[in-house]
XYZ file of C-alpha atoms in Angstrom:
337
model
C 93.226 94.021 66.646
C 96.717 94.894 68.403
C 95.959 98.466 66.927
C 92.661 98.907 68.172
C 94.425 97.742 71.897
C 97.392 100.474 71.407
C 94.667 102.553 70.345
C 92.699 102.213 73.270
C 96.120 102.759 75.686
C 96.889 105.337 74.033
C 93.513 107.197 74.307
C 93.420 106.063 77.955
C 96.876 107.393 78.603
C 95.827 110.749 77.321
C 92.280 111.077 78.907
C 94.591 110.282 81.973
C 95.098 113.001 84.640
C 97.207 113.134 88.028
C 95.268 114.388 91.199
C 96.887 117.537 90.754
C 95.273 118.419 87.118
C 91.925 118.217 88.135
C 90.020 120.942 89.031
C 90.129 120.930 92.706
C 93.257 122.577 94.597
C 96.291 120.072 94.678
C 98.062 121.925 97.405
C 94.742 121.705 99.363
C 95.194 118.960 102.361
C 92.833 116.305 101.530
C 92.759 114.792 105.291
C 90.879 115.843 108.357
C 92.346 119.556 110.107
C 92.843 117.236 113.657
C 94.646 114.110 111.190
C 96.807 117.486 109.952
C 97.433 118.720 113.438
C 98.523 115.188 115.026
C 100.405 114.568 111.840
C 102.182 117.786 112.469
C 102.882 116.648 116.002
C 104.280 113.781 115.117
C 106.857 115.376 112.811
C 108.117 117.871 114.684
C 108.885 114.904 117.474
C 110.764 112.921 114.644
C 112.657 116.475 113.245
C 113.471 117.839 116.232
C 114.962 114.137 117.910
C 117.102 113.504 114.274
C 118.609 116.522 114.510
C 119.766 116.478 118.121
C 120.606 112.888 117.305
C 122.336 113.256 114.428
C 123.671 116.781 115.360
C 125.347 114.594 118.526
C 127.107 112.169 116.356
C 128.699 114.322 113.695
C 129.860 116.503 116.708
C 131.499 113.427 118.549
C 133.003 112.347 115.397
C 134.440 116.084 114.419
C 136.200 115.698 118.191
C 138.386 112.424 116.827
C 137.724 113.146 112.916
C 141.938 111.811 111.976
C 140.974 109.031 113.872
C 137.996 107.503 112.334
C 138.232 104.615 109.956
C 137.301 104.849 106.634
C 133.351 102.864 108.058
C 133.302 105.607 110.398
C 133.653 107.690 107.421
C 130.284 106.511 105.657
C 128.382 106.705 109.344
C 128.890 110.238 109.847
C 128.166 110.823 105.900
C 124.996 108.994 106.667
C 123.718 111.015 109.599
C 125.062 113.741 107.634
C 122.302 113.103 104.707
C 120.089 112.588 107.599
C 120.403 115.513 109.262
C 120.339 117.392 105.823
C 116.771 115.696 105.605
C 115.475 116.971 109.602
C 116.930 120.520 108.815
C 116.020 121.487 104.788
C 112.548 118.647 104.645
C 110.610 118.440 107.739
C 110.165 122.276 107.850
C 108.045 122.430 105.028
C 105.806 119.827 105.872
C 105.566 120.424 109.714
C 103.986 123.758 108.868
C 101.702 122.526 106.205
C 100.702 120.145 108.164
C 99.399 122.591 110.947
C 98.458 125.028 108.140
C 96.284 122.603 106.789
C 97.758 123.011 103.090
C 100.579 122.994 101.142
C 101.703 126.889 101.768
C 104.824 127.083 99.287
C 103.691 126.741 96.218
C 104.845 124.581 93.254
C 108.259 126.246 93.311
C 108.551 125.307 97.471
C 107.307 122.126 96.100
C 109.870 121.067 93.908
C 112.553 122.180 96.009
C 111.083 120.363 99.027
C 110.677 117.136 96.517
C 113.932 117.636 95.043
C 115.539 117.291 99.018
C 113.740 114.540 100.269
C 114.503 112.730 97.391
C 118.658 114.388 97.725
C 118.932 113.231 100.649
C 117.105 109.987 100.878
C 118.968 108.705 97.807
C 122.126 109.794 99.227
C 121.426 107.800 102.615
C 120.511 104.492 100.849
C 123.962 104.465 98.425
C 125.754 105.485 101.348
C 124.703 101.655 102.997
C 125.150 100.245 99.718
C 128.578 101.184 99.968
C 129.113 100.628 103.768
C 127.843 96.716 103.453
C 130.481 96.275 100.388
C 133.055 97.674 102.902
C 131.717 95.342 105.854
C 131.435 92.241 102.838
C 134.848 92.940 101.894
C 136.318 93.488 105.042
C 134.921 90.138 106.581
C 134.975 87.817 103.723
C 138.311 88.897 101.891
C 140.705 89.679 104.465
C 142.824 91.178 102.072
C 141.128 93.961 101.532
C 141.475 95.830 104.759
C 145.138 96.512 103.829
C 145.130 98.433 100.914
C 142.016 100.878 102.106
C 143.043 103.821 103.152
C 140.977 106.840 104.524
C 141.290 108.867 100.460
C 139.766 105.762 99.000
C 136.732 106.272 101.574
C 136.511 110.144 100.488
C 136.846 109.154 96.781
C 133.624 106.780 97.712
C 132.045 110.217 99.457
C 132.543 112.002 96.212
C 130.836 109.606 94.397
C 128.016 109.374 96.663
C 127.279 112.666 96.319
C 127.298 112.537 92.164
C 125.355 110.064 92.222
C 122.358 111.473 94.510
C 123.191 114.774 92.574
C 123.091 113.372 89.024
C 118.798 111.156 90.092
C 118.110 113.994 91.964
C 118.062 116.542 89.457
C 117.227 114.504 86.339
C 113.499 115.596 86.784
C 114.682 118.997 85.936
C 115.732 118.313 82.628
C 112.308 117.580 81.544
C 112.217 113.778 81.839
C 110.308 113.648 85.150
C 108.562 116.393 87.851
C 107.914 116.604 91.276
C 104.072 116.332 92.159
C 102.323 117.333 95.745
C 101.088 113.875 97.697
C 97.926 113.258 97.112
C 97.068 114.362 100.685
C 97.898 117.602 99.414
C 100.368 119.003 102.385
C 103.660 117.390 101.249
C 105.456 116.411 97.937
C 107.858 114.148 96.130
C 108.688 112.634 93.202
C 106.116 112.594 90.612
C 105.034 109.209 90.377
C 101.840 109.632 88.280
C 103.766 110.570 85.038
C 103.569 106.594 84.565
C 100.068 106.198 84.112
C 100.572 109.281 81.105
C 103.428 108.289 78.978
C 105.849 105.120 78.049
C 108.153 107.785 78.685
C 107.241 108.528 82.151
C 107.044 104.256 82.420
C 111.004 104.384 81.678
C 111.601 107.296 83.970
C 109.471 105.726 86.881
C 111.979 102.318 86.184
C 114.813 103.953 85.830
C 114.280 105.019 89.311
C 113.218 102.579 91.094
C 115.979 100.306 89.932
C 118.658 101.929 90.202
C 117.855 104.505 93.493
C 115.975 101.270 95.293
C 116.143 97.714 93.788
C 119.346 98.115 92.321
C 121.725 99.136 95.690
C 118.792 96.659 97.770
C 120.300 94.163 96.168
C 123.934 95.192 97.366
C 123.312 95.296 100.477
C 120.905 91.613 101.275
C 123.915 90.015 98.921
C 126.317 91.627 101.147
C 124.906 90.553 104.686
C 123.767 87.378 104.070
C 127.577 86.443 102.923
C 128.529 88.539 106.042
C 126.261 86.182 108.242
C 127.430 82.785 106.374
C 131.356 83.710 106.487
C 130.438 84.704 110.557
C 129.423 81.179 111.587
C 132.366 79.735 109.515
C 135.117 81.637 111.050
C 134.028 82.548 114.597
C 135.503 79.124 115.985
C 138.520 80.002 114.057
C 138.745 83.421 115.539
C 138.718 81.947 119.242
C 142.172 80.500 118.972
C 143.896 83.924 117.442
C 145.799 86.561 120.234
C 143.774 89.119 121.799
C 144.916 91.189 119.660
C 143.609 90.056 116.260
C 140.024 88.835 118.650
C 139.854 92.620 119.600
C 139.942 93.581 115.802
C 137.366 91.170 115.125
C 135.492 92.648 117.652
C 135.620 95.835 116.471
C 134.915 94.390 113.036
C 131.957 92.503 113.850
C 130.624 95.909 116.005
C 130.950 98.236 113.025
C 128.883 95.463 110.716
C 126.335 95.564 113.617
C 125.588 99.234 113.030
C 125.432 98.912 109.604
C 123.338 95.863 109.294
C 120.899 97.275 111.793
C 121.040 100.712 109.911
C 120.289 99.263 106.933
C 117.160 97.200 107.944
C 116.058 99.940 109.789
C 115.786 102.293 106.883
C 114.116 99.893 104.249
C 111.340 98.997 107.279
C 110.842 102.981 107.137
C 111.364 103.033 102.985
C 109.687 99.885 101.574
C 106.128 100.342 102.732
C 106.695 104.014 101.428
C 108.177 102.642 97.828
C 105.536 99.437 97.389
C 102.151 102.535 97.571
C 104.318 104.951 95.335
C 104.976 101.591 92.725
C 101.083 100.714 93.193
C 100.239 104.408 92.411
C 102.749 104.509 89.175
C 101.703 100.994 87.572
C 98.485 100.468 89.336
C 94.700 101.421 88.667
C 94.807 105.565 88.606
C 93.855 106.726 91.961
C 93.180 103.356 93.869
C 95.326 104.234 96.341
C 92.405 105.907 99.637
C 94.149 109.253 100.202
C 94.311 108.085 103.898
C 96.141 105.024 103.515
C 98.862 106.753 101.489
C 100.078 108.942 104.172
C 100.758 106.789 106.548
C 103.897 105.286 104.508
C 104.876 108.746 104.105
C 104.873 109.458 107.853
C 106.725 106.544 108.528
C 109.387 107.039 105.699
C 109.674 110.814 107.088
C 110.950 108.981 111.129
C 113.964 107.068 109.667
C 116.294 109.185 109.762
C 115.642 109.248 113.594
C 116.629 105.539 114.097
C 120.357 105.741 113.324
C 121.490 108.036 116.741
C 119.553 105.492 118.448
C 121.257 102.688 117.127
C 125.193 104.065 117.152
C 124.491 105.122 121.034
C 122.953 101.328 121.371
C 125.858 99.646 120.076
C 128.581 101.899 121.283
C 127.216 100.664 125.192
C 127.295 97.287 124.827
C 130.870 97.172 122.746
C 131.826 99.711 125.877
C 130.235 96.962 128.412
C 132.051 93.848 126.366
C 135.722 95.928 126.812
C 135.351 97.189 129.930
C 134.636 93.474 131.175
C 137.350 92.223 128.906
C 139.878 94.841 130.425
C 138.509 93.447 134.093
C 139.412 89.931 132.890
C 142.981 90.642 131.708
C 143.647 92.195 134.634
C 142.439 89.967 137.001
C 144.854 87.368 135.018
C 147.885 90.100 135.733
C 147.213 90.510 139.145
C 147.051 86.641 139.786
C 150.800 86.238 137.676
C 152.346 88.977 139.645
C 150.999 87.304 142.596
C 152.787 84.011 141.869
């Protein structure tokens, strides 16, 4: 019986053909022309805002590059990843949506898939490093005394090497990049899991090392930070002004990191769920019209971060100016006395 079951599974895997190997054109859009135009305009707006916002963050950071703290260096790297997604990837999909088909062939498809996975993986691993930095800085105070700028640059080299490795692995013959079911975009070939055990092992490795493990580290770090902050808020109130100001700055950086990670995960988790279902669920069970929505939501993730930077910076500036006013009032009262 077991032999018959294994034979049946093997034959079903051999019989399965992914959408891009079937008779119809894999690069023809499966959406209506109106839907493609709407998606094209949506990505154009997202791409412009993301490019301007992340470019502004990088420009402003370059003006004070020698004063950047290690956590701020990481957020600049995140802006570089988001800018890369906007500049390298989005023009391909925008042109294809307006053309009602993918117009760049298989080479362009593989390049687009590699670039999207490379910068997306770089963003997530950067946020993982930021969350660990925040966790160690808030929960283990001695960590901050030995962390220097060159440690941050070593971490950046590891992040880029990690992203390069996992994005390039598919070209070694264990995976691939393929067109999305709706035809006008490309991604990692999740459908390999339907074809062979080796494909399943590849997809599971990608899921663990490029999604599940980094997400678990991020969640663990911020849960521990929240618990630590609740227990230490009263203690900080008794310290002098310099320690309080340092604590406020660290909490500002932590809030930025938490909001960035939350926005990234909210944007990408629906896409990850649909991708996993495509890989391990019933073949072609995800409706084409439904699969395009998580893809467009994921492509908007690069736009959120500059907005978060500015909102937190404005709040921090207001708090800081308010604190300066109270200090000035106190000093003037002392002088008058």
